[in-house]
CSV table of C-alpha atoms and ligand atoms in Angstrom, one decimal:
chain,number,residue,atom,x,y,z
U,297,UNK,CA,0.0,0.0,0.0
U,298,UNK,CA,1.5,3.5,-0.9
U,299,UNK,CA,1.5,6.0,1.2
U,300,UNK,CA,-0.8,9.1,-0.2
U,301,UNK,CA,-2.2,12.4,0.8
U,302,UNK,CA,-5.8,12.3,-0.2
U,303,UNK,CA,-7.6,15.4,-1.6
U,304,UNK,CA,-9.6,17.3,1.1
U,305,UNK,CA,-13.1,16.3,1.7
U,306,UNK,CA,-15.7,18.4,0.4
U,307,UNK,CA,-17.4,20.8,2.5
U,308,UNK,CA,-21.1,20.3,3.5
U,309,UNK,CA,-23.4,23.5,3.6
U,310,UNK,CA,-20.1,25.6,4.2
U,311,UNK,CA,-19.4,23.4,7.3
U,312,UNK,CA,-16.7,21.1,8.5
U,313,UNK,CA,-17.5,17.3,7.5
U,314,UNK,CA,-16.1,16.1,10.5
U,315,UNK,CA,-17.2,12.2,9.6
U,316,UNK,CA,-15.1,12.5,6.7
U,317,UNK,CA,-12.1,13.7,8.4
U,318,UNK,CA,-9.2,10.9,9.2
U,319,UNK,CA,-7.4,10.9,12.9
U,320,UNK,CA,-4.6,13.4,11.2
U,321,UNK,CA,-6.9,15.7,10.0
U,322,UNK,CA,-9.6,15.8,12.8
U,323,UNK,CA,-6.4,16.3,15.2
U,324,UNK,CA,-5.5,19.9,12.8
U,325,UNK,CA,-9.5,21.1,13.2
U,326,UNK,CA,-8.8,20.6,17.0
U,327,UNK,CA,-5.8,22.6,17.3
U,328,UNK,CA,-7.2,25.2,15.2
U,329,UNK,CA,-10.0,25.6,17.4
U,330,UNK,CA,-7.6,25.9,20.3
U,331,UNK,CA,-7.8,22.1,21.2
U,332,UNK,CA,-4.2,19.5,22.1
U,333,UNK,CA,-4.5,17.2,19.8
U,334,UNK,CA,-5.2,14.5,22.0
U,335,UNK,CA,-8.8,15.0,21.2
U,336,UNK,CA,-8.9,13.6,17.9
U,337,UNK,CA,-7.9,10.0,19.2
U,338,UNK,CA,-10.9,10.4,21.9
U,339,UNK,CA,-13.7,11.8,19.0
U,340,UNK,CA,-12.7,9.4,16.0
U,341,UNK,CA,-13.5,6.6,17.8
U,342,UNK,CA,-17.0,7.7,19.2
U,343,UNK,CA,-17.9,9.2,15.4
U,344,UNK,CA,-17.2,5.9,14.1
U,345,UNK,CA,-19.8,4.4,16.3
U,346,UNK,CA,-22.4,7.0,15.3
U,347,UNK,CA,-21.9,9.0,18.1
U,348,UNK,CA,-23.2,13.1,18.0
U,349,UNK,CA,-20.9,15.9,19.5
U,350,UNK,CA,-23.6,16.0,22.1
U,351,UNK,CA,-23.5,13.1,23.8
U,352,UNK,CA,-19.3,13.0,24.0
U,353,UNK,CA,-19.7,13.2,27.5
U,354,UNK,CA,-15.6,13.1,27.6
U,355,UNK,CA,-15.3,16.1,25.8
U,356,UNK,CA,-15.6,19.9,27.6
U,357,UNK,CA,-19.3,21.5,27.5
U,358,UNK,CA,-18.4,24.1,24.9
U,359,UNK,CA,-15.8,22.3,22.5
U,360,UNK,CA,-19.2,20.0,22.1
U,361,UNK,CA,-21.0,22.9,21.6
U,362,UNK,CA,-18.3,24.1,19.3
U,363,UNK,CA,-18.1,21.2,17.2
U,364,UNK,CA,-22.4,20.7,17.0
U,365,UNK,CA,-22.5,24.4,15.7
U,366,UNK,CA,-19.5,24.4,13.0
U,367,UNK,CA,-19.1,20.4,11.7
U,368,UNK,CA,-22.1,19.4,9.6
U,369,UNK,CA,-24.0,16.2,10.9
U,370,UNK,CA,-24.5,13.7,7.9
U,371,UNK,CA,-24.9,10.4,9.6
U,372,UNK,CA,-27.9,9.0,7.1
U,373,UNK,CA,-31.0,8.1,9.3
U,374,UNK,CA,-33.6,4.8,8.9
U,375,UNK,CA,-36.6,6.1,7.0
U,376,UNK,CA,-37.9,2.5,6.3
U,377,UNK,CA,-36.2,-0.7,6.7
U,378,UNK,CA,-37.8,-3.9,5.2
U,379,UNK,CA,-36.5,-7.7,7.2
U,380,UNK,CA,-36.9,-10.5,4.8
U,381,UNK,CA,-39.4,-13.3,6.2
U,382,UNK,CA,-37.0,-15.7,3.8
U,383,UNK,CA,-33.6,-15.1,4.7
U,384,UNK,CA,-33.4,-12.3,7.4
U,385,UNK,CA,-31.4,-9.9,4.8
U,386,UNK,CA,-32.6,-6.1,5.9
U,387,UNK,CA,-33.1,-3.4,3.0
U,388,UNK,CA,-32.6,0.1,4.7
U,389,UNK,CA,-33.6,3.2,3.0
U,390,UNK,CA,-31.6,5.5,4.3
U,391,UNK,CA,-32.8,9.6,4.6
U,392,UNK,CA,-29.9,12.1,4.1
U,393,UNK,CA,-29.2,15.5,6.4
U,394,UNK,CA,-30.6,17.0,2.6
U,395,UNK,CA,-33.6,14.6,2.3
U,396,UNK,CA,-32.1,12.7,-0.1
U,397,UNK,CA,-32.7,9.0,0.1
U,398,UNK,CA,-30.4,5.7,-0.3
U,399,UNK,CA,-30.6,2.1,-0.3
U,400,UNK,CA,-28.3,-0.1,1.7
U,401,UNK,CA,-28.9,-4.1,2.2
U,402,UNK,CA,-27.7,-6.1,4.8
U,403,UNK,CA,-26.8,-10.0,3.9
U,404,UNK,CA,-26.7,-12.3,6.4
U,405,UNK,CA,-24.0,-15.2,5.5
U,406,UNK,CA,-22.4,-18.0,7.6
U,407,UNK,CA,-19.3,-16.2,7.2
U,408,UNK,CA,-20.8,-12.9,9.0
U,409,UNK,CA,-22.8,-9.8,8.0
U,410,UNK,CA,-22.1,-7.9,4.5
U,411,UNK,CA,-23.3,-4.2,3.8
U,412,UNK,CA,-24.1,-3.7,0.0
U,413,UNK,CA,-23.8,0.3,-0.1
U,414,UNK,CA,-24.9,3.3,-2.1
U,415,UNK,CA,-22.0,5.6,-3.3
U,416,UNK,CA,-24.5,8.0,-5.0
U,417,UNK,CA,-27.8,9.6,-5.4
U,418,UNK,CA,-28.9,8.2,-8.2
U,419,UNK,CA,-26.4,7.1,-11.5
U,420,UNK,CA,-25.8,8.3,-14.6
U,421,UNK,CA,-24.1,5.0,-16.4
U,422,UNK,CA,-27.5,5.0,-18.0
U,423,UNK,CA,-27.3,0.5,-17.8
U,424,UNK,CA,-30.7,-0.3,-19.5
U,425,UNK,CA,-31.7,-2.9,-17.1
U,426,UNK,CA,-30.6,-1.0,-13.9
U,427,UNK,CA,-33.5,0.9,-12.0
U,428,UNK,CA,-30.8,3.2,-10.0
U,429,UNK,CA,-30.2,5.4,-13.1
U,430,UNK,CA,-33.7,6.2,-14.2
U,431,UNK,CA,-33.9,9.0,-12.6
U,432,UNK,CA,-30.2,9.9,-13.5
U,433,UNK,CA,-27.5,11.4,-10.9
U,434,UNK,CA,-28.9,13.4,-8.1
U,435,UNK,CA,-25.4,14.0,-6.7
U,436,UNK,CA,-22.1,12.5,-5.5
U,437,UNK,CA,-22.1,11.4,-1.7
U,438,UNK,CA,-19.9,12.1,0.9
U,439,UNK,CA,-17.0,10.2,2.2
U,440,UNK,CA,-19.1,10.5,5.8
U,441,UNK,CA,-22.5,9.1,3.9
U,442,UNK,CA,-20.6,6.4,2.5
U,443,UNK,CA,-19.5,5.4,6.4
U,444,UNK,CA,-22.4,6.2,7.5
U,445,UNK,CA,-23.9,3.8,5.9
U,446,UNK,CA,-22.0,1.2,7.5
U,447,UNK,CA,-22.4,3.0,11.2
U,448,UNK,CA,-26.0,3.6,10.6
U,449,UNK,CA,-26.5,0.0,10.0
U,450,UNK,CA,-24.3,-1.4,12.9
U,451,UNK,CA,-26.0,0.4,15.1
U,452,UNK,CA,-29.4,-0.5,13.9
U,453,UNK,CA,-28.8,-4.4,13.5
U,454,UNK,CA,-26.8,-4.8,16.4
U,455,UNK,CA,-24.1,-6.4,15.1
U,456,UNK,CA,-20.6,-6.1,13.5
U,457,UNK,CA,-20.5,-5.5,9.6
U,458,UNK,CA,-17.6,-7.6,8.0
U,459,UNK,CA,-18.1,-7.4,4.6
U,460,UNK,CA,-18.4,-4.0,2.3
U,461,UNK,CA,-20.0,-4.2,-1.2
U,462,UNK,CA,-20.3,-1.5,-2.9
U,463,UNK,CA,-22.9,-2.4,-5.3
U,464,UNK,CA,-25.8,-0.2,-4.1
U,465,UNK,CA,-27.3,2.6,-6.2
U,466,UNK,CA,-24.6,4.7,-8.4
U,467,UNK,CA,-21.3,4.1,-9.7
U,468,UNK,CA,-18.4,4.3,-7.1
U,469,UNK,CA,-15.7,5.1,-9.5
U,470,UNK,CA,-17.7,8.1,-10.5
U,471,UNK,CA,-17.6,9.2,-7.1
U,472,UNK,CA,-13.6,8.7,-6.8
U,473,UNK,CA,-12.3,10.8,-4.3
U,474,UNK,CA,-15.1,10.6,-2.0
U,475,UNK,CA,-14.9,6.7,-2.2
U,476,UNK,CA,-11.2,6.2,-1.6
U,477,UNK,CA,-12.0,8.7,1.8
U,478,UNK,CA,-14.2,6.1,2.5
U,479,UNK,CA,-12.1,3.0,1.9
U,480,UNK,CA,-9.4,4.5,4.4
U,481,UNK,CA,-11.7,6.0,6.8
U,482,UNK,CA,-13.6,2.4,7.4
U,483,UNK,CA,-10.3,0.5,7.2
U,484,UNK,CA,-9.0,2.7,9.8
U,485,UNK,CA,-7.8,0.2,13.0
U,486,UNK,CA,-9.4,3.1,15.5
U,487,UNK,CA,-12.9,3.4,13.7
U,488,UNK,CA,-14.9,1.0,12.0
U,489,UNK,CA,-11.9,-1.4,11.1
U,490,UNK,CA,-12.9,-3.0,8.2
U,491,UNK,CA,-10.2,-4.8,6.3
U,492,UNK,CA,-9.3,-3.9,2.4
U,493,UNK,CA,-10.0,-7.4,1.7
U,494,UNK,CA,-13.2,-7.8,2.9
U,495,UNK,CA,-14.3,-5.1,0.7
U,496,UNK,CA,-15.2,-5.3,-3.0
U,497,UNK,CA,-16.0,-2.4,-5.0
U,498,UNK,CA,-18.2,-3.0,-8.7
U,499,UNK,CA,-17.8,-1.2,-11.6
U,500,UNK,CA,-19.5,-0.7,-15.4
U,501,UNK,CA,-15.6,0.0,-16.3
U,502,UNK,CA,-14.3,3.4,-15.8
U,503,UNK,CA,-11.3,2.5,-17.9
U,504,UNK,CA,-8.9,5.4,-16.3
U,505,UNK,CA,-10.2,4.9,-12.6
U,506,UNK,CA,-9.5,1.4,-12.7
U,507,UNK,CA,-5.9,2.0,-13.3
U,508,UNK,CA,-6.1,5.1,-10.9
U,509,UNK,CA,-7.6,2.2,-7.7
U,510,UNK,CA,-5.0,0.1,-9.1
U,511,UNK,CA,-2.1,2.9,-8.6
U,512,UNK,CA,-3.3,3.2,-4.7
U,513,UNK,CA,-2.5,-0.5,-4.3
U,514,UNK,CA,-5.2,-0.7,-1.9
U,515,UNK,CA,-5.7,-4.9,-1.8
U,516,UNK,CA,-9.7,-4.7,-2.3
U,517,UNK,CA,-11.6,-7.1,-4.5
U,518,UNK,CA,-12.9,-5.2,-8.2
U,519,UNK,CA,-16.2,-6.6,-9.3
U,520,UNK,CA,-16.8,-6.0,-13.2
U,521,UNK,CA,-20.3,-5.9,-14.5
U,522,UNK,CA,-19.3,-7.1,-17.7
U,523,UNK,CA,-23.1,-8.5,-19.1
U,524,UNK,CA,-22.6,-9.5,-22.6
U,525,UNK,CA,-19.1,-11.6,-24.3
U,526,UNK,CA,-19.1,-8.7,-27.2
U,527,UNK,CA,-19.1,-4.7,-27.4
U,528,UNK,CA,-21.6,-5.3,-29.7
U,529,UNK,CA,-23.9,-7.2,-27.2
U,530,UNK,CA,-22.8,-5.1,-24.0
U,531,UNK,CA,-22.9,-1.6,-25.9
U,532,UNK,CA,-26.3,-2.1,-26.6
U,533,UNK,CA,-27.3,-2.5,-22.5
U,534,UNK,CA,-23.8,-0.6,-21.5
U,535,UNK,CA,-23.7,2.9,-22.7
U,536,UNK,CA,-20.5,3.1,-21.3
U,537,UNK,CA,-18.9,0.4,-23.8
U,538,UNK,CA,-19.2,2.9,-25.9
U,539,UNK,CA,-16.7,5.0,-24.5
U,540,UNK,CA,-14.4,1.8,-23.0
U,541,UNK,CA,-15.4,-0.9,-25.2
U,542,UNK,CA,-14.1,-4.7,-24.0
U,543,UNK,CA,-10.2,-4.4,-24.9
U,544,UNK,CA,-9.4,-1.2,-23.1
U,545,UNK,CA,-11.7,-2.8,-20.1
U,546,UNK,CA,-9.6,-6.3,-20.1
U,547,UNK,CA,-6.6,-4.3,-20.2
U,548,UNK,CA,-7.4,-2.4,-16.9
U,549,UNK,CA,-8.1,-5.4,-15.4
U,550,UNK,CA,-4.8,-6.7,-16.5
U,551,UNK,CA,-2.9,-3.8,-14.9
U,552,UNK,CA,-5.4,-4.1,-12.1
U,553,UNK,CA,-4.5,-7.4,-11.2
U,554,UNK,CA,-0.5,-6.8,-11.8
U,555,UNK,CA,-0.3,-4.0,-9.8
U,556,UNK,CA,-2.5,-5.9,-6.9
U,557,UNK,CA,-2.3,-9.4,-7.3
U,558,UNK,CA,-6.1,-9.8,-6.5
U,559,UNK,CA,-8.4,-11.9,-8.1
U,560,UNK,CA,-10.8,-10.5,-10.3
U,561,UNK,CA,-15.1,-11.7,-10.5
U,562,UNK,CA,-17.0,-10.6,-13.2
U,563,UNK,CA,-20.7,-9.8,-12.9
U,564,UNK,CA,-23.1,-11.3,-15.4
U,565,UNK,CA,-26.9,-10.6,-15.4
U,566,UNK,CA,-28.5,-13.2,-17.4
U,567,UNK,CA,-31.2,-11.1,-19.5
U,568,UNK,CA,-33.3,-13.7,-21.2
U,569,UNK,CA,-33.0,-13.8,-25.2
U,570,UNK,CA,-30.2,-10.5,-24.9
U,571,UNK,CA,-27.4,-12.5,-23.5
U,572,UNK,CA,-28.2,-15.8,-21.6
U,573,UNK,CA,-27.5,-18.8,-24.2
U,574,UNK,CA,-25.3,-21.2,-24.4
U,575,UNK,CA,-23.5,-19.7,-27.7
U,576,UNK,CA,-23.1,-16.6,-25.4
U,577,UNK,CA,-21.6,-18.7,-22.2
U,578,UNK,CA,-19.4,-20.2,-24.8
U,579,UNK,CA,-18.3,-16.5,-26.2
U,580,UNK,CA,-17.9,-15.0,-22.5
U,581,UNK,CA,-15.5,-18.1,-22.3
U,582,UNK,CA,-13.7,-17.3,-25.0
U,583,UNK,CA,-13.1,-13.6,-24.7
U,584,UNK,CA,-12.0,-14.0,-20.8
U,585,UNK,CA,-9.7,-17.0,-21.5
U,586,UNK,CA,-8.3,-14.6,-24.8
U,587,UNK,CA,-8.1,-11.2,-22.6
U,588,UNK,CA,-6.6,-13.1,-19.5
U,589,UNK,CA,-4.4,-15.9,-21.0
U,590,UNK,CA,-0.5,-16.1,-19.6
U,591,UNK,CA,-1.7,-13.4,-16.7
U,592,UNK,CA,-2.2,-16.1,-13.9
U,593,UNK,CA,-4.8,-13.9,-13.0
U,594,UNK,CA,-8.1,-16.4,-11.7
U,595,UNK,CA,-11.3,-15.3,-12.7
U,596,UNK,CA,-14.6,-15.7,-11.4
U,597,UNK,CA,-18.0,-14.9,-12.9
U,598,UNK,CA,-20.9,-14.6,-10.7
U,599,UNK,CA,-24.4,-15.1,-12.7
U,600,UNK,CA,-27.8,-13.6,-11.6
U,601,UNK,CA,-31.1,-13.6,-13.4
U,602,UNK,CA,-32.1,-10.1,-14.3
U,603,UNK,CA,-34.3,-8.6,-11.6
U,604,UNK,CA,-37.0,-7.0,-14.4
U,605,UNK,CA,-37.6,-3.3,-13.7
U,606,UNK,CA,-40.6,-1.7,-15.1
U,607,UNK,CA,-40.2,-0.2,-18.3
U,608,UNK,CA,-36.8,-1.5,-19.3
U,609,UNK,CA,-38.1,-4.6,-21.6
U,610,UNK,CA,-36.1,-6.9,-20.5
U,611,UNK,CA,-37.0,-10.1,-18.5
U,612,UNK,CA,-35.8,-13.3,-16.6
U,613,UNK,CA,-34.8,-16.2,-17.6
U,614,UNK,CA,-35.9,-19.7,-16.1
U,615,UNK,CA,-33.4,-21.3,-13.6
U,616,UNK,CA,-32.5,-24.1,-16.1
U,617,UNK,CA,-30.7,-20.8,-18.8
U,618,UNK,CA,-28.4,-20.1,-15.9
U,619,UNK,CA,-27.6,-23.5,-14.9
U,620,UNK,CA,-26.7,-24.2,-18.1
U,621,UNK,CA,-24.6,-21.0,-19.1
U,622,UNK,CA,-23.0,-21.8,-15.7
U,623,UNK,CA,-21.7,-25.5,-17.2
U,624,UNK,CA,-20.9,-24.3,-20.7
U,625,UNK,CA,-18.9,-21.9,-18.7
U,626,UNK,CA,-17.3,-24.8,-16.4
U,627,UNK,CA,-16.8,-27.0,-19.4
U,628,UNK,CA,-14.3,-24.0,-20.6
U,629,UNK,CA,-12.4,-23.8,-17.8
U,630,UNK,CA,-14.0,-20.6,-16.4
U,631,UNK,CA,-15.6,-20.7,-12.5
U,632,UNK,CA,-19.0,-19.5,-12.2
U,633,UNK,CA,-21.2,-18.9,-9.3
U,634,UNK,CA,-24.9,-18.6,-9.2
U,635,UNK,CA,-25.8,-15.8,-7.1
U,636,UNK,CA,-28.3,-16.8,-4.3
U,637,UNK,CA,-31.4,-14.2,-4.6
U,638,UNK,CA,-31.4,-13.0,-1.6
U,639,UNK,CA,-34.3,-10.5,-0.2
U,640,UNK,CA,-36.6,-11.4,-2.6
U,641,UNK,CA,-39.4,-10.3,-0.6
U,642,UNK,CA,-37.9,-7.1,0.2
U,643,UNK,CA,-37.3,-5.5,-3.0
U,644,UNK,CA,-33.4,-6.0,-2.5
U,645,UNK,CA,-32.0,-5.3,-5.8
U,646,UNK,CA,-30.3,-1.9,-6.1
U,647,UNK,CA,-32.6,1.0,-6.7
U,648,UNK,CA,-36.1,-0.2,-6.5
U,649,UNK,CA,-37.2,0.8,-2.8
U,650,UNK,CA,-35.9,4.1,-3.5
U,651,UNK,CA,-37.7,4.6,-6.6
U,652,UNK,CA,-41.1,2.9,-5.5
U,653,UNK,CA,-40.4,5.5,-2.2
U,654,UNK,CA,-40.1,8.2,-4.4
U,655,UNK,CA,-43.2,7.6,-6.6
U,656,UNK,CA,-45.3,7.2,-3.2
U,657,UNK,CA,-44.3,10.5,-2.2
U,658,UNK,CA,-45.4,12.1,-5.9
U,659,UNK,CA,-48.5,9.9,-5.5
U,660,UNK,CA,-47.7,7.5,-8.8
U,661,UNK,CA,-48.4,4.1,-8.4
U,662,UNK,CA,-45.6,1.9,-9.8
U,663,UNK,CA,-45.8,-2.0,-9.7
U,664,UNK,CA,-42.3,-2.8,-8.4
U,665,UNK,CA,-41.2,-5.6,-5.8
U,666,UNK,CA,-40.0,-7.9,-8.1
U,667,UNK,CA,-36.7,-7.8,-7.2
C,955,SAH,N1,-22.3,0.9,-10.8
C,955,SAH,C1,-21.7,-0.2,-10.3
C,955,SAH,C2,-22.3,-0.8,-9.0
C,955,SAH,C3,-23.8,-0.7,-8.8
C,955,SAH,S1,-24.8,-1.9,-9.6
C,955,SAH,C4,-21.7,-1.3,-11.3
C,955,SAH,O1,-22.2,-1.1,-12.4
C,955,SAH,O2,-21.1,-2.4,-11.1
C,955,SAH,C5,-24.5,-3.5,-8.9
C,955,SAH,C6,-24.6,-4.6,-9.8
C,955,SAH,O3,-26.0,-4.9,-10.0
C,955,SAH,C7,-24.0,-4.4,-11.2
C,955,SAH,O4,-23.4,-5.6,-11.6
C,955,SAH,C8,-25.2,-4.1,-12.0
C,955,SAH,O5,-25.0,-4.3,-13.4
C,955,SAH,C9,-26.2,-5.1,-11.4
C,955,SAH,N2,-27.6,-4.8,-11.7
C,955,SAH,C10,-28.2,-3.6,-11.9
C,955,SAH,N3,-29.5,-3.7,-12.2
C,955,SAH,C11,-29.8,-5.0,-12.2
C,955,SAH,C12,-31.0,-5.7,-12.4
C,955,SAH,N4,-32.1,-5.1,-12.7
C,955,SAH,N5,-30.9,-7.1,-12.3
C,955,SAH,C13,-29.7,-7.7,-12.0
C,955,SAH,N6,-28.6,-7.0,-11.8
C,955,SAH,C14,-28.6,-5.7,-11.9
């Protein structure tokens, strides 16, 4: 890992984002406001556990005081949260200190608790099937929204988060700087303490972001959504293909996995007739074991049936399609998983609660939940 100084965080209403400040950087605001530094080893702690200024009952009465008037509060607050009868995975929609609102989902696993996060309002990759960019890009969020999400949820469920996707509505790498804040703030040994790998963060392919995550050397897992075997096939669901068409992606995830050394998983949403036969199992083969060949690199493509969104056209496939594009794919030599569905009865995949949310509040009726 390289040692870096990171861009400041953004302001927030013309205040101090002190959830988006690191140990260093909270101990500076202290000592500008008079402080020993000292203090910024007591408050980091108690912000990573969700804790307001107020209630820092080790701190003096007026540097509270202080801190509540000039830092900006932007831990994201429950509006609804949906428990799945099936599985127990949670779907929180979270409100923001702007009354923006975000989905996070919690996955219960035998190997401990995983938080899929948001990294923006909305998303403006434009993905044909996806319902988070419908609406397009509200706005980036903050480094202390992206944590919150994690604190927020810890100290709703009760329990220790160990796992970080960040697969929730918008595109991280769009969000760059705010996101790599996050990655060190939550990996930080005094705060949330998440390790780098336990954390995977997905892409459409940003081509020049990937090689900028691979230049931090930060030892996270990088989830493509790749979709189709052919810029053909993906640039007609992908408008981003368009820009970085299949080459230029494989060839990030080469450097990628040079510079890192960690494995790579492809995402691949069966869409059925678009991309899910056999012939295009057989070409997804092909192209990974052609882009990838003499690398060492492993691959791993994890399948999911298209969660159909209203309006996009485009619907899912029986179990039997996936089962088989998952053995054409083992019979080339490529591993596959097929994603468990989990949260079906809580509208879990990305985007939907928010958008059937929003359309309550405008008083449209939408026929979602078929995530
Ligand atoms: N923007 C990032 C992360 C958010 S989307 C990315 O593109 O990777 C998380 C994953 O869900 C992506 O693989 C995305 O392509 C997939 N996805 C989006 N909408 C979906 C849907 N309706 N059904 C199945 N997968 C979907």
């Amino acid at each position: 890992m390289k040692e870096m100084t990171l861009p400041p965080p953004p302001r927030v209403d013309g205040k101090t984002d002190a959830l988006s400040l690191l140990p260093e950087e909270l101990a500076e605001l202290l000592m500008s406001l008079g402080q020993p530094k000292y203090r910024a080893k007591q408050i980091f702690p108690l912000l990573s556990r969700g804790l307001p200024f107020s209630e820092m009952s080790n701190l003096p009465k007026d540097l509270r005081r202080t801190l509540e008037k000039s830092c900006a509060d932007t831990l994201p607050r429950v509006e609804k949260k949906l428990v799945s009868a099936i599985d127990g995975t949670v779907k929180y929609l979270f409100r923001l200190h702007d009354g923006a609102c975000i989905e996070s989902v919690l996955m219960r696993y035998e190997h401990g608790n995983s938080l899929c996060i948001s990294s923006q309002v909305g998303c403006r990759m434009g993905c044909r099937f996806c319902a988070s960019t419908i609406g397009g890009k509200v706005r980036d969020l903050y480094p202390s929204e992206l944590l919150g999400q994690v604190i927020a949820a810890r100290l709703d469920c009760g329990e220790r988060v160990s796992n970080i996707v960040m697969m929730g509505i918008g595109e991280p790498l769009d969000n760059f700087d705010n996101v790599v804040r996050f990655l060190h703030l939550v990996n930080h040994e005094d705060g949330v303490c998440i390790g780098y790998r336990h954390i995977s963060l997905s892409t459409c392919g940003l081509v020049p972001r990937i090689y900028d995550l691979a230049g931090l050397d930060l030892p996270i897992t990088l989830s493509i959504s790749l979709h189709a075997p052919t810029d053909e096939q993906r640039s007609s669901i992908m408008p981003i293909n368009r820009r970085y068409p299949l080459a230029e992606l494989f060839a990030a995830c080469r450097d990628y996995y040079a510079t890192t050394g960690r494995r790579i998983s492809f995402e691949y949403t069966l869409i059925s007739g678009k991309n899910d036969s056999v012939s295009d199992a057989a070409a997804l083969a092909d192209c990974l074991t052609r882009a990838f060949r003499g690398t060492g690199a492993p691959l791993h493509v994890n399948l999911i049936r298209v969660n159909e969104v209203d309006g996009s056209g485009f619907s899912r496939g029986d179990r039997e399609s996936v089962n088989a594009f998952a053995e054409a794919l083992g019979k080339r030599g490529i591993v596959a998983t097929v994603r468990r569905r989990l949260g079906a009865d809580v509208n879990a995949a990305c985007g939907q609660l928010r958008r059937a949310t929003a359309a309550e509040q405008t008083g449209k009726t939408e026929s979602e939940g078929k995530a």
